[in-house]
PDB file of C-alpha atoms in Angstrom:
ATOM      1  CA  MET A  26     -49.127  18.612  12.924  1.00  0.00           C
ATOM      2  CA  THR A  27     -52.000  20.879  13.908  1.00  0.00           C
ATOM      3  CA  THR A  28     -52.238  22.463  17.333  1.00  0.00           C
ATOM      4  CA  ILE A  29     -55.691  23.298  18.675  1.00  0.00           C
ATOM      5  CA  ILE A  30     -56.196  26.749  20.164  1.00  0.00           C
ATOM      6  CA  ILE A  31     -59.169  26.760  22.515  1.00  0.00           C
ATOM      7  CA  VAL A  32     -61.306  29.908  22.400  1.00  0.00           C
ATOM      8  CA  PRO A  33     -62.949  30.664  25.756  1.00  0.00           C
ATOM      9  CA  PRO A  34     -66.765  30.668  26.015  1.00  0.00           C
ATOM     10  CA  SER A  35     -66.822  34.427  26.580  1.00  0.00           C
ATOM     11  CA  LEU A  36     -64.269  36.262  24.455  1.00  0.00           C
ATOM     12  CA  ASP A  37     -63.201  39.787  25.353  1.00  0.00           C
ATOM     13  CA  ASP A  38     -59.993  41.736  25.927  1.00  0.00           C
ATOM     14  CA  GLN A  39     -59.353  39.961  29.237  1.00  0.00           C
ATOM     15  CA  SER A  40     -60.112  36.373  28.235  1.00  0.00           C
ATOM     16  CA  PHE A  41     -58.256  36.799  24.935  1.00  0.00           C
ATOM     17  CA  GLU A  42     -55.056  36.535  26.975  1.00  0.00           C
ATOM     18  CA  GLN A  43     -55.776  32.781  27.075  1.00  0.00           C
ATOM     19  CA  ILE A  44     -55.413  32.693  23.286  1.00  0.00           C
ATOM     20  CA  PHE A  45     -52.239  34.798  23.341  1.00  0.00           C
ATOM     21  CA  ASP A  46     -50.804  32.406  25.954  1.00  0.00           C
ATOM     22  CA  GLN A  47     -51.538  29.356  23.788  1.00  0.00           C
ATOM     23  CA  LEU A  48     -50.131  30.955  20.622  1.00  0.00           C
ATOM     24  CA  ALA A  49     -46.887  31.972  22.350  1.00  0.00           C
ATOM     25  CA  LEU A  50     -45.946  28.290  22.627  1.00  0.00           C
ATOM     26  CA  ILE A  51     -46.384  27.531  18.915  1.00  0.00           C
ATOM     27  CA  PRO A  52     -43.963  28.444  16.095  1.00  0.00           C
ATOM     28  CA  PRO A  53     -45.623  30.798  13.569  1.00  0.00           C
ATOM     29  CA  ASP A  54     -45.143  28.295  10.739  1.00  0.00           C
ATOM     30  CA  GLU A  55     -47.009  25.541  12.567  1.00  0.00           C
ATOM     31  CA  LYS A  56     -50.628  24.849  11.626  1.00  0.00           C
ATOM     32  CA  VAL A  57     -53.227  25.846  14.224  1.00  0.00           C
ATOM     33  CA  LEU A  58     -56.939  25.201  14.559  1.00  0.00           C
ATOM     34  CA  VAL A  59     -58.717  27.993  16.412  1.00  0.00           C
ATOM     35  CA  ASP A  60     -61.587  26.141  18.055  1.00  0.00           C
ATOM     36  CA  ALA A  61     -64.498  28.476  18.847  1.00  0.00           C
ATOM     37  CA  ARG A  62     -67.192  25.785  18.875  1.00  0.00           C
ATOM     38  CA  ARG A  63     -68.001  26.368  22.554  1.00  0.00           C
ATOM     39  CA  THR A  64     -67.840  30.159  22.372  1.00  0.00           C
ATOM     40  CA  ARG A  65     -71.137  31.861  23.189  1.00  0.00           C
ATOM     41  CA  TRP A  66     -70.194  35.543  23.180  1.00  0.00           C
ATOM     42  CA  ALA A  67     -67.503  37.794  21.716  1.00  0.00           C
ATOM     43  CA  SER A  68     -66.829  41.494  22.104  1.00  0.00           C
ATOM     44  CA  PRO A  69     -65.583  43.755  19.286  1.00  0.00           C
ATOM     45  CA  PHE A  70     -62.085  43.149  20.684  1.00  0.00           C
ATOM     46  CA  GLY A  71     -62.564  39.391  20.452  1.00  0.00           C
ATOM     47  CA  LEU A  72     -63.690  39.458  16.818  1.00  0.00           C
ATOM     48  CA  THR A  73     -61.048  41.893  15.570  1.00  0.00           C
ATOM     49  CA  ALA A  74     -58.250  40.170  17.499  1.00  0.00           C
ATOM     50  CA  LEU A  75     -59.232  36.787  16.036  1.00  0.00           C
ATOM     51  CA  LEU A  76     -58.617  38.234  12.583  1.00  0.00           C
ATOM     52  CA  THR A  77     -55.201  39.571  13.624  1.00  0.00           C
ATOM     53  CA  VAL A  78     -54.303  36.120  14.932  1.00  0.00           C
ATOM     54  CA  ALA A  79     -54.725  34.691  11.435  1.00  0.00           C
ATOM     55  CA  GLN A  80     -52.516  37.457  10.014  1.00  0.00           C
ATOM     56  CA  THR A  81     -49.629  36.416  12.279  1.00  0.00           C
ATOM     57  CA  ARG A  82     -49.564  32.806  11.056  1.00  0.00           C
ATOM     58  CA  LEU A  83     -47.226  31.705   8.253  1.00  0.00           C
ATOM     59  CA  GLU A  84     -49.314  28.556   7.747  1.00  0.00           C
ATOM     60  CA  ARG A  85     -52.961  29.343   6.933  1.00  0.00           C
ATOM     61  CA  PRO A  86     -54.912  28.532  10.116  1.00  0.00           C
ATOM     62  CA  ALA A  87     -58.252  26.783  10.498  1.00  0.00           C
ATOM     63  CA  LEU A  88     -61.257  28.053  12.441  1.00  0.00           C
ATOM     64  CA  ALA A  89     -64.108  26.032  13.911  1.00  0.00           C
ATOM     65  CA  ILE A  90     -66.974  28.493  14.290  1.00  0.00           C
ATOM     66  CA  PRO A  91     -69.414  28.637  17.233  1.00  0.00           C
ATOM     67  CA  GLU A  92     -71.961  25.821  17.324  1.00  0.00           C
ATOM     68  CA  ASN A  93     -74.512  28.056  18.995  1.00  0.00           C
ATOM     69  CA  GLU A  94     -76.671  29.456  16.192  1.00  0.00           C
ATOM     70  CA  ASP A  95     -77.329  32.785  17.901  1.00  0.00           C
ATOM     71  CA  THR A  96     -73.627  33.329  18.424  1.00  0.00           C
ATOM     72  CA  ALA A  97     -72.742  32.414  14.845  1.00  0.00           C
ATOM     73  CA  SER A  98     -75.578  34.613  13.614  1.00  0.00           C
ATOM     74  CA  TYR A  99     -74.202  37.595  15.543  1.00  0.00           C
ATOM     75  CA  TRP A 100     -70.692  36.984  14.197  1.00  0.00           C
ATOM     76  CA  GLY A 101     -72.241  36.989  10.733  1.00  0.00           C
ATOM     77  CA  ARG A 102     -74.129  40.266  11.328  1.00  0.00           C
ATOM     78  CA  ALA A 103     -70.875  41.775  12.591  1.00  0.00           C
ATOM     79  CA  SER A 104     -69.284  40.857   9.211  1.00  0.00           C
ATOM     80  CA  PHE A 105     -66.701  38.681  10.925  1.00  0.00           C
ATOM     81  CA  PHE A 106     -67.074  35.773   8.506  1.00  0.00           C
ATOM     82  CA  ARG A 107     -66.858  38.077   5.485  1.00  0.00           C
ATOM     83  CA  HIS A 108     -63.224  38.745   6.418  1.00  0.00           C
ATOM     84  CA  ALA A 109     -62.408  35.497   8.204  1.00  0.00           C
ATOM     85  CA  GLU A 110     -63.118  33.432   5.088  1.00  0.00           C
ATOM     86  CA  SER A 111     -60.103  35.010   3.390  1.00  0.00           C
ATOM     87  CA  LEU A 112     -57.825  34.300   6.368  1.00  0.00           C
ATOM     88  CA  TYR A 113     -59.001  30.963   7.790  1.00  0.00           C
ATOM     89  CA  ASP A 114     -60.062  27.549   6.558  1.00  0.00           C
ATOM     90  CA  ILE A 115     -63.488  27.580   8.184  1.00  0.00           C
ATOM     91  CA  SER A 116     -65.369  24.545   9.444  1.00  0.00           C
ATOM     92  CA  GLY A 117     -68.972  24.669  10.587  1.00  0.00           C
ATOM     93  CA  ARG A 118     -72.087  26.208   9.063  1.00  0.00           C
ATOM     94  CA  VAL A 119     -71.568  29.874   8.285  1.00  0.00           C
ATOM     95  CA  PRO A 120     -74.892  31.719   8.588  1.00  0.00           C
ATOM     96  CA  ARG A 121     -76.424  33.415   5.582  1.00  0.00           C
ATOM     97  CA  SER A 122     -75.057  36.884   4.939  1.00  0.00           C
ATOM     98  CA  ARG A 123     -77.400  39.720   5.787  1.00  0.00           C
ATOM     99  CA  GLN A 124     -77.558  43.217   4.444  1.00  0.00           C
ATOM    100  CA  ALA A 125     -75.883  45.909   6.526  1.00  0.00           C
ATOM    101  CA  SER A 126     -79.249  47.583   7.033  1.00  0.00           C
ATOM    102  CA  GLU A 127     -80.477  44.469   8.863  1.00  0.00           C
ATOM    103  CA  SER A 128     -77.655  44.643  11.366  1.00  0.00           C
ATOM    104  CA  SER A 129     -77.999  46.000  14.876  1.00  0.00           C
ATOM    105  CA  VAL A 130     -74.214  46.332  15.125  1.00  0.00           C
ATOM    106  CA  LEU A 131     -73.024  49.886  15.426  1.00  0.00           C
ATOM    107  CA  LEU A 132     -70.069  49.333  13.121  1.00  0.00           C
ATOM    108  CA  GLU A 133     -69.362  45.931  11.658  1.00  0.00           C
ATOM    109  CA  VAL A 134     -65.824  44.571  11.568  1.00  0.00           C
ATOM    110  CA  THR A 135     -64.128  46.854   9.062  1.00  0.00           C
ATOM    111  CA  PRO A 136     -60.591  46.726   7.675  1.00  0.00           C
ATOM    112  CA  VAL A 137     -58.331  49.737   8.120  1.00  0.00           C
ATOM    113  CA  VAL A 138     -55.533  49.635   5.587  1.00  0.00           C
ATOM    114  CA  HIS A 139     -55.430  53.030   3.918  1.00  0.00           C
ATOM    115  CA  THR A 140     -56.179  56.599   5.019  1.00  0.00           C
ATOM    116  CA  GLN A 141     -59.370  56.452   2.970  1.00  0.00           C
ATOM    117  CA  ASP A 142     -60.513  53.551   5.163  1.00  0.00           C
ATOM    118  CA  VAL A 143     -60.289  55.845   8.180  1.00  0.00           C
ATOM    119  CA  HIS A 144     -62.514  58.373   6.447  1.00  0.00           C
ATOM    120  CA  THR A 145     -65.019  55.631   5.635  1.00  0.00           C
ATOM    121  CA  VAL A 146     -65.081  54.398   9.234  1.00  0.00           C
ATOM    122  CA  VAL A 147     -65.665  57.893  10.593  1.00  0.00           C
ATOM    123  CA  GLU A 148     -68.377  58.645   8.031  1.00  0.00           C
ATOM    124  CA  ASN A 149     -70.179  55.399   8.887  1.00  0.00           C
ATOM    125  CA  ILE A 150     -70.048  56.212  12.571  1.00  0.00           C
ATOM    126  CA  GLN A 151     -71.329  59.712  11.999  1.00  0.00           C
ATOM    127  CA  GLN A 152     -74.218  58.473   9.884  1.00  0.00           C
ATOM    128  CA  ARG A 153     -75.266  55.438  11.920  1.00  0.00           C
ATOM    129  CA  ALA A 154     -74.331  56.243  15.485  1.00  0.00           C
ATOM    130  CA  ARG A 155     -75.693  59.724  16.039  1.00  0.00           C
ATOM    131  CA  ALA A 156     -78.908  58.482  17.623  1.00  0.00           C
ATOM    132  CA  ILE A 157     -77.132  56.054  19.941  1.00  0.00           C
ATOM    133  CA  LEU A 158     -74.383  58.449  20.962  1.00  0.00           C
ATOM    134  CA  GLN A 159     -76.696  61.364  21.617  1.00  0.00           C
ATOM    135  CA  GLU A 160     -79.929  59.682  22.754  1.00  0.00           C
ATOM    136  CA  LYS A 161     -78.597  56.673  24.668  1.00  0.00           C
ATOM    137  CA  LEU A 162     -75.221  57.936  25.864  1.00  0.00           C
ATOM    138  CA  HIS A 163     -76.473  61.508  26.203  1.00  0.00           C
ATOM    139  CA  LEU A 164     -73.454  62.844  24.370  1.00  0.00           C
ATOM    140  CA  GLN A 165     -73.795  66.392  23.142  1.00  0.00           C
ATOM    141  CA  SER A 166     -73.228  66.940  19.445  1.00  0.00           C
ATOM    142  CA  LYS A 167     -69.845  68.557  20.057  1.00  0.00           C
ATOM    143  CA  VAL A 168     -68.813  65.553  22.154  1.00  0.00           C
ATOM    144  CA  THR A 169     -70.034  63.216  19.421  1.00  0.00           C
ATOM    145  CA  MET A 170     -67.692  65.035  17.083  1.00  0.00           C
ATOM    146  CA  ARG A 171     -64.801  64.525  19.500  1.00  0.00           C
ATOM    147  CA  PHE A 172     -65.767  60.858  19.767  1.00  0.00           C
ATOM    148  CA  THR A 173     -65.437  60.411  16.025  1.00  0.00           C
ATOM    149  CA  MET A 174     -62.168  62.357  16.076  1.00  0.00           C
ATOM    150  CA  ALA A 175     -60.842  59.983  18.758  1.00  0.00           C
ATOM    151  CA  LEU A 176     -61.834  56.987  16.658  1.00  0.00           C
ATOM    152  CA  SER A 177     -60.154  58.583  13.656  1.00  0.00           C
ATOM    153  CA  GLU A 178     -56.942  59.142  15.659  1.00  0.00           C
ATOM    154  CA  ILE A 179     -56.782  55.500  16.702  1.00  0.00           C
ATOM    155  CA  CYS A 180     -57.450  54.195  13.201  1.00  0.00           C
ATOM    156  CA  GLN A 181     -54.873  56.569  11.748  1.00  0.00           C
ATOM    157  CA  ASN A 182     -52.451  55.241  14.318  1.00  0.00           C
ATOM    158  CA  VAL A 183     -52.855  51.769  12.799  1.00  0.00           C
ATOM    159  CA  ILE A 184     -51.786  53.070   9.419  1.00  0.00           C
ATOM    160  CA  GLU A 185     -48.863  55.115  10.742  1.00  0.00           C
ATOM    161  CA  HIS A 186     -47.484  52.704  13.350  1.00  0.00           C
ATOM    162  CA  ALA A 187     -48.544  49.239  12.323  1.00  0.00           C
ATOM    163  CA  GLY A 188     -46.917  48.919   8.945  1.00  0.00           C
ATOM    164  CA  THR A 189     -49.876  46.758   7.996  1.00  0.00           C
ATOM    165  CA  GLY A 190     -53.619  46.933   8.056  1.00  0.00           C
ATOM    166  CA  GLY A 191     -55.850  46.505  11.053  1.00  0.00           C
ATOM    167  CA  TRP A 192     -59.480  46.014  12.025  1.00  0.00           C
ATOM    168  CA  VAL A 193     -62.066  48.130  13.807  1.00  0.00           C
ATOM    169  CA  ALA A 194     -65.475  47.254  15.252  1.00  0.00           C
ATOM    170  CA  VAL A 195     -67.930  49.171  17.444  1.00  0.00           C
ATOM    171  CA  GLN A 196     -70.872  47.855  19.460  1.00  0.00           C
ATOM    172  CA  ALA A 197     -73.354  49.427  21.877  1.00  0.00           C
ATOM    173  CA  TYR A 198     -74.558  47.519  24.956  1.00  0.00           C
ATOM    174  CA  LYS A 199     -76.491  47.944  28.162  1.00  0.00           C
ATOM    175  CA  TRP A 200     -74.395  46.898  31.163  1.00  0.00           C
ATOM    176  CA  GLN A 201     -76.800  45.752  33.850  1.00  0.00           C
ATOM    177  CA  GLN A 202     -74.322  44.372  36.366  1.00  0.00           C
ATOM    178  CA  ARG A 203     -71.352  46.682  35.995  1.00  0.00           C
ATOM    179  CA  LEU A 204     -73.098  50.010  35.431  1.00  0.00           C
ATOM    180  CA  GLY A 205     -76.654  49.474  36.639  1.00  0.00           C
ATOM    181  CA  GLY A 206     -78.210  49.316  33.192  1.00  0.00           C
ATOM    182  CA  ARG A 207     -76.331  52.259  31.692  1.00  0.00           C
ATOM    183  CA  SER A 208     -75.540  52.131  27.990  1.00  0.00           C
ATOM    184  CA  VAL A 209     -71.957  51.895  26.793  1.00  0.00           C
ATOM    185  CA  VAL A 210     -70.218  51.973  23.443  1.00  0.00           C
ATOM    186  CA  VAL A 211     -67.253  49.627  23.057  1.00  0.00           C
ATOM    187  CA  ILE A 212     -64.665  50.279  20.349  1.00  0.00           C
ATOM    188  CA  ALA A 213     -61.899  47.869  19.383  1.00  0.00           C
ATOM    189  CA  VAL A 214     -59.056  48.527  16.967  1.00  0.00           C
ATOM    190  CA  CYS A 215     -56.547  45.691  16.514  1.00  0.00           C
ATOM    191  CA  ASP A 216     -53.573  45.146  14.262  1.00  0.00           C
ATOM    192  CA  ALA A 217     -50.668  42.698  13.973  1.00  0.00           C
ATOM    193  CA  GLY A 218     -48.048  45.203  12.869  1.00  0.00           C
ATOM    194  CA  MET A 219     -44.764  46.375  14.368  1.00  0.00           C
ATOM    195  CA  GLY A 220     -46.194  47.627  17.670  1.00  0.00           C
ATOM    196  CA  PHE A 221     -45.262  50.711  19.682  1.00  0.00           C
ATOM    197  CA  ARG A 222     -41.750  49.712  20.765  1.00  0.00           C
ATOM    198  CA  LYS A 223     -40.483  48.983  17.260  1.00  0.00           C
ATOM    199  CA  SER A 224     -42.263  52.039  15.900  1.00  0.00           C
ATOM    200  CA  LEU A 225     -40.424  54.337  18.317  1.00  0.00           C
ATOM    201  CA  GLU A 226     -37.142  52.513  17.742  1.00  0.00           C
ATOM    202  CA  SER A 227     -37.503  53.103  13.993  1.00  0.00           C
ATOM    203  CA  ALA A 228     -37.125  56.837  14.634  1.00  0.00           C
ATOM    204  CA  HIS A 229     -35.201  57.145  17.870  1.00  0.00           C
ATOM    205  CA  GLY A 230     -32.986  54.055  17.743  1.00  0.00           C
ATOM    206  CA  SER A 231     -32.928  51.021  19.983  1.00  0.00           C
ATOM    207  CA  GLU A 232     -29.975  52.151  22.113  1.00  0.00           C
ATOM    208  CA  ARG A 233     -31.880  52.887  25.313  1.00  0.00           C
ATOM    209  CA  ASP A 234     -31.277  52.141  28.966  1.00  0.00           C
ATOM    210  CA  ASP A 235     -32.078  48.788  30.485  1.00  0.00           C
ATOM    211  CA  ARG A 236     -35.619  49.884  31.331  1.00  0.00           C
ATOM    212  CA  TRP A 237     -36.516  50.180  27.644  1.00  0.00           C
ATOM    213  CA  GLY A 238     -39.174  47.778  26.471  1.00  0.00           C
ATOM    214  CA  ASP A 239     -42.858  47.469  25.623  1.00  0.00           C
ATOM    215  CA  ARG A 240     -43.944  49.019  28.914  1.00  0.00           C
ATOM    216  CA  MET A 241     -41.878  52.160  28.480  1.00  0.00           C
ATOM    217  CA  ALA A 242     -42.897  52.463  24.826  1.00  0.00           C
ATOM    218  CA  LEU A 243     -46.556  52.454  25.896  1.00  0.00           C
ATOM    219  CA  GLU A 244     -45.918  54.972  28.662  1.00  0.00           C
ATOM    220  CA  GLU A 245     -44.056  57.321  26.345  1.00  0.00           C
ATOM    221  CA  THR A 246     -46.762  57.122  23.695  1.00  0.00           C
ATOM    222  CA  MET A 247     -49.811  57.259  25.960  1.00  0.00           C
ATOM    223  CA  MET A 248     -48.621  59.479  28.797  1.00  0.00           C
ATOM    224  CA  ARG A 249     -46.068  61.752  27.157  1.00  0.00           C
ATOM    225  CA  GLY A 250     -47.214  61.838  23.540  1.00  0.00           C
ATOM    226  CA  VAL A 251     -43.879  60.628  22.156  1.00  0.00           C
ATOM    227  CA  SER A 252     -44.042  59.662  18.503  1.00  0.00           C
ATOM    228  CA  ARG A 253     -41.802  58.316  15.814  1.00  0.00           C
ATOM    229  CA  PHE A 254     -42.379  61.652  14.084  1.00  0.00           C
ATOM    230  CA  ARG A 255     -39.762  64.257  14.999  1.00  0.00           C
ATOM    231  CA  ASP A 256     -41.740  67.289  13.872  1.00  0.00           C
ATOM    232  CA  PRO A 257     -43.622  69.171  16.625  1.00  0.00           C
ATOM    233  CA  GLY A 258     -47.329  68.504  16.949  1.00  0.00           C
ATOM    234  CA  ARG A 259     -47.192  64.894  15.798  1.00  0.00           C
ATOM    235  CA  GLY A 260     -47.681  61.981  18.139  1.00  0.00           C
ATOM    236  CA  GLN A 261     -50.396  63.578  20.267  1.00  0.00           C
ATOM    237  CA  GLY A 262     -53.077  61.251  18.889  1.00  0.00           C
ATOM    238  CA  LEU A 263     -53.359  58.623  21.627  1.00  0.00           C
ATOM    239  CA  ALA A 264     -52.416  61.100  24.362  1.00  0.00           C
ATOM    240  CA  GLY A 265     -55.291  63.301  23.163  1.00  0.00           C
ATOM    241  CA  VAL A 266     -57.656  60.352  23.079  1.00  0.00           C
ATOM    242  CA  LYS A 267     -56.603  59.495  26.638  1.00  0.00           C
ATOM    243  CA  ARG A 268     -57.537  62.985  27.848  1.00  0.00           C
ATOM    244  CA  PHE A 269     -60.925  62.836  26.111  1.00  0.00           C
ATOM    245  CA  ILE A 270     -61.728  59.393  27.476  1.00  0.00           C
ATOM    246  CA  GLY A 271     -60.644  60.408  30.973  1.00  0.00           C
ATOM    247  CA  ASN A 272     -62.888  63.462  30.926  1.00  0.00           C
ATOM    248  CA  TRP A 273     -65.794  61.250  29.966  1.00  0.00           C
ATOM    249  CA  GLN A 274     -65.183  58.611  32.669  1.00  0.00           C
ATOM    250  CA  GLY A 275     -64.401  56.108  29.969  1.00  0.00           C
ATOM    251  CA  LYS A 276     -61.884  53.290  29.882  1.00  0.00           C
ATOM    252  CA  PHE A 277     -58.964  53.161  27.465  1.00  0.00           C
ATOM    253  CA  SER A 278     -56.546  50.232  27.190  1.00  0.00           C
ATOM    254  CA  VAL A 279     -53.703  49.496  24.794  1.00  0.00           C
ATOM    255  CA  ARG A 280     -51.865  46.168  24.540  1.00  0.00           C
ATOM    256  CA  SER A 281     -48.653  46.003  22.546  1.00  0.00           C
ATOM    257  CA  GLY A 282     -45.925  43.368  22.587  1.00  0.00           C
ATOM    258  CA  THR A 283     -45.732  42.035  26.122  1.00  0.00           C
ATOM    259  CA  ALA A 284     -47.353  44.935  27.997  1.00  0.00           C
ATOM    260  CA  ARG A 285     -50.750  46.522  28.475  1.00  0.00           C
ATOM    261  CA  ILE A 286     -51.597  49.973  29.806  1.00  0.00           C
ATOM    262  CA  ALA A 287     -55.062  51.165  30.786  1.00  0.00           C
ATOM    263  CA  ILE A 288     -56.816  54.328  31.867  1.00  0.00           C
ATOM    264  CA  VAL A 289     -59.133  52.868  34.476  1.00  0.00           C
ATOM    265  CA  PRO A 290     -62.271  54.735  35.622  1.00  0.00           C
ATOM    266  CA  GLU A 291     -63.855  54.337  39.054  1.00  0.00           C
ATOM    267  CA  TRP A 292     -66.444  51.869  37.788  1.00  0.00           C
ATOM    268  CA  ASP A 293     -63.814  49.327  36.663  1.00  0.00           C
ATOM    269  CA  GLN A 294     -61.294  47.197  38.556  1.00  0.00           C
ATOM    270  CA  ASP A 295     -58.728  46.590  35.822  1.00  0.00           C
ATOM    271  CA  GLU A 296     -54.969  46.931  36.354  1.00  0.00           C
ATOM    272  CA  VAL A 297     -53.341  50.122  35.088  1.00  0.00           C
ATOM    273  CA  MET A 298     -50.210  48.333  33.848  1.00  0.00           C
ATOM    274  CA  ARG A 299     -49.466  44.696  33.093  1.00  0.00           C
ATOM    275  CA  GLU A 300     -46.071  43.389  32.004  1.00  0.00           C
ATOM    276  CA  GLY A 301     -44.712  39.992  31.069  1.00  0.00           C
ATOM    277  CA  LEU A 302     -47.706  39.076  28.928  1.00  0.00           C
ATOM    278  CA  ALA A 303     -47.441  36.541  26.140  1.00  0.00           C
ATOM    279  CA  PRO A 304     -45.789  38.320  23.194  1.00  0.00           C
ATOM    280  CA  PHE A 305     -48.044  39.224  20.284  1.00  0.00           C
ATOM    281  CA  PRO A 306     -47.340  41.519  17.326  1.00  0.00           C
ATOM    282  CA  GLY A 307     -48.944  44.893  16.815  1.00  0.00           C
ATOM    283  CA  ALA A 308     -51.284  46.832  19.059  1.00  0.00           C
ATOM    284  CA  GLN A 309     -54.745  46.035  20.372  1.00  0.00           C
ATOM    285  CA  VAL A 310     -56.836  48.971  21.573  1.00  0.00           C
ATOM    286  CA  GLN A 311     -60.161  49.047  23.374  1.00  0.00           C
ATOM    287  CA  ILE A 312     -62.237  52.057  24.411  1.00  0.00           C
ATOM    288  CA  THR A 313     -65.391  51.927  26.511  1.00  0.00           C
ATOM    289  CA  ILE A 314     -67.513  55.071  26.776  1.00  0.00           C
ATOM    290  CA  PRO A 315     -70.381  54.941  29.294  1.00  0.00           C
ATOM    291  CA  GLU A 316     -73.684  56.753  29.199  1.00  0.00           C
ATOM    292  CA  ARG A 317     -73.496  60.228  30.650  1.00  0.00           C
ATOM    293  CA  MET A 318     -75.577  60.518  33.815  1.00  0.00           C
ATOM    294  CA  PRO A 319     -77.813  63.603  34.087  1.00  0.00           C
ATOM    295  CA  ASP A 320     -75.955  65.012  37.120  1.00  0.00           C
ATOM    296  CA  ALA A 321     -72.452  64.152  35.802  1.00  0.00           C
TER     297      ALA A 321
END
């Protein structure tokens, strides 16, 4: 028996909850077909999370790729199919692979498995994103350095907390409706590992009060810098990223287990905390950094 998972036409961190909801009803050893034929757009979160979905299945899943040629072409330029072909049985015409130099994507979908992968991601960003970060987002060079450090912290977090590999992708856009044409950079880092709650329990034990759960694990990690590492100075990674993003009027959200926490700027209407979500392994992170206005 194969269960069809319908991918929404526009796939981002919000609409991906529809996929999590569908998956929560299906045993992990049951065959699924992820049907993206009607999908017309996907964010970095959408592409990286689709790969993590395949990693959670005990039975190799199938994927029906977008029928729209422009959409499939973009997924190809973002290197999605390069990785998806090893995780999914793919149906539909996969577009011809293009060289990285032909891509307009800031950072294609890239695996993060080892510490060296983090170094590679940061080096690629530094080499390919300087013009966009400084000329379009008006980030000063010292802020660009902090941006790459924040990305490094999040990727390192995958290696230290996840217990498995993850995926990162970065894309620059112009947001006409939400930010009046300002440029933004959207970063997504997704994994299907142990998640924040289990990571903290591995060091501090699971004997907590009745409030303990995914929500509190996110609050302790994001707001108070708690880590599974007992030595001082560790565990400040995401808390430090939160401070940087907040200073830059950016948005920062982390979903893990059944909860999601977000640092929400004035230009966005998202909820700060959501609980009772469909359970899904690992952690899914998204950062949005808007263009700096001249008088900001």
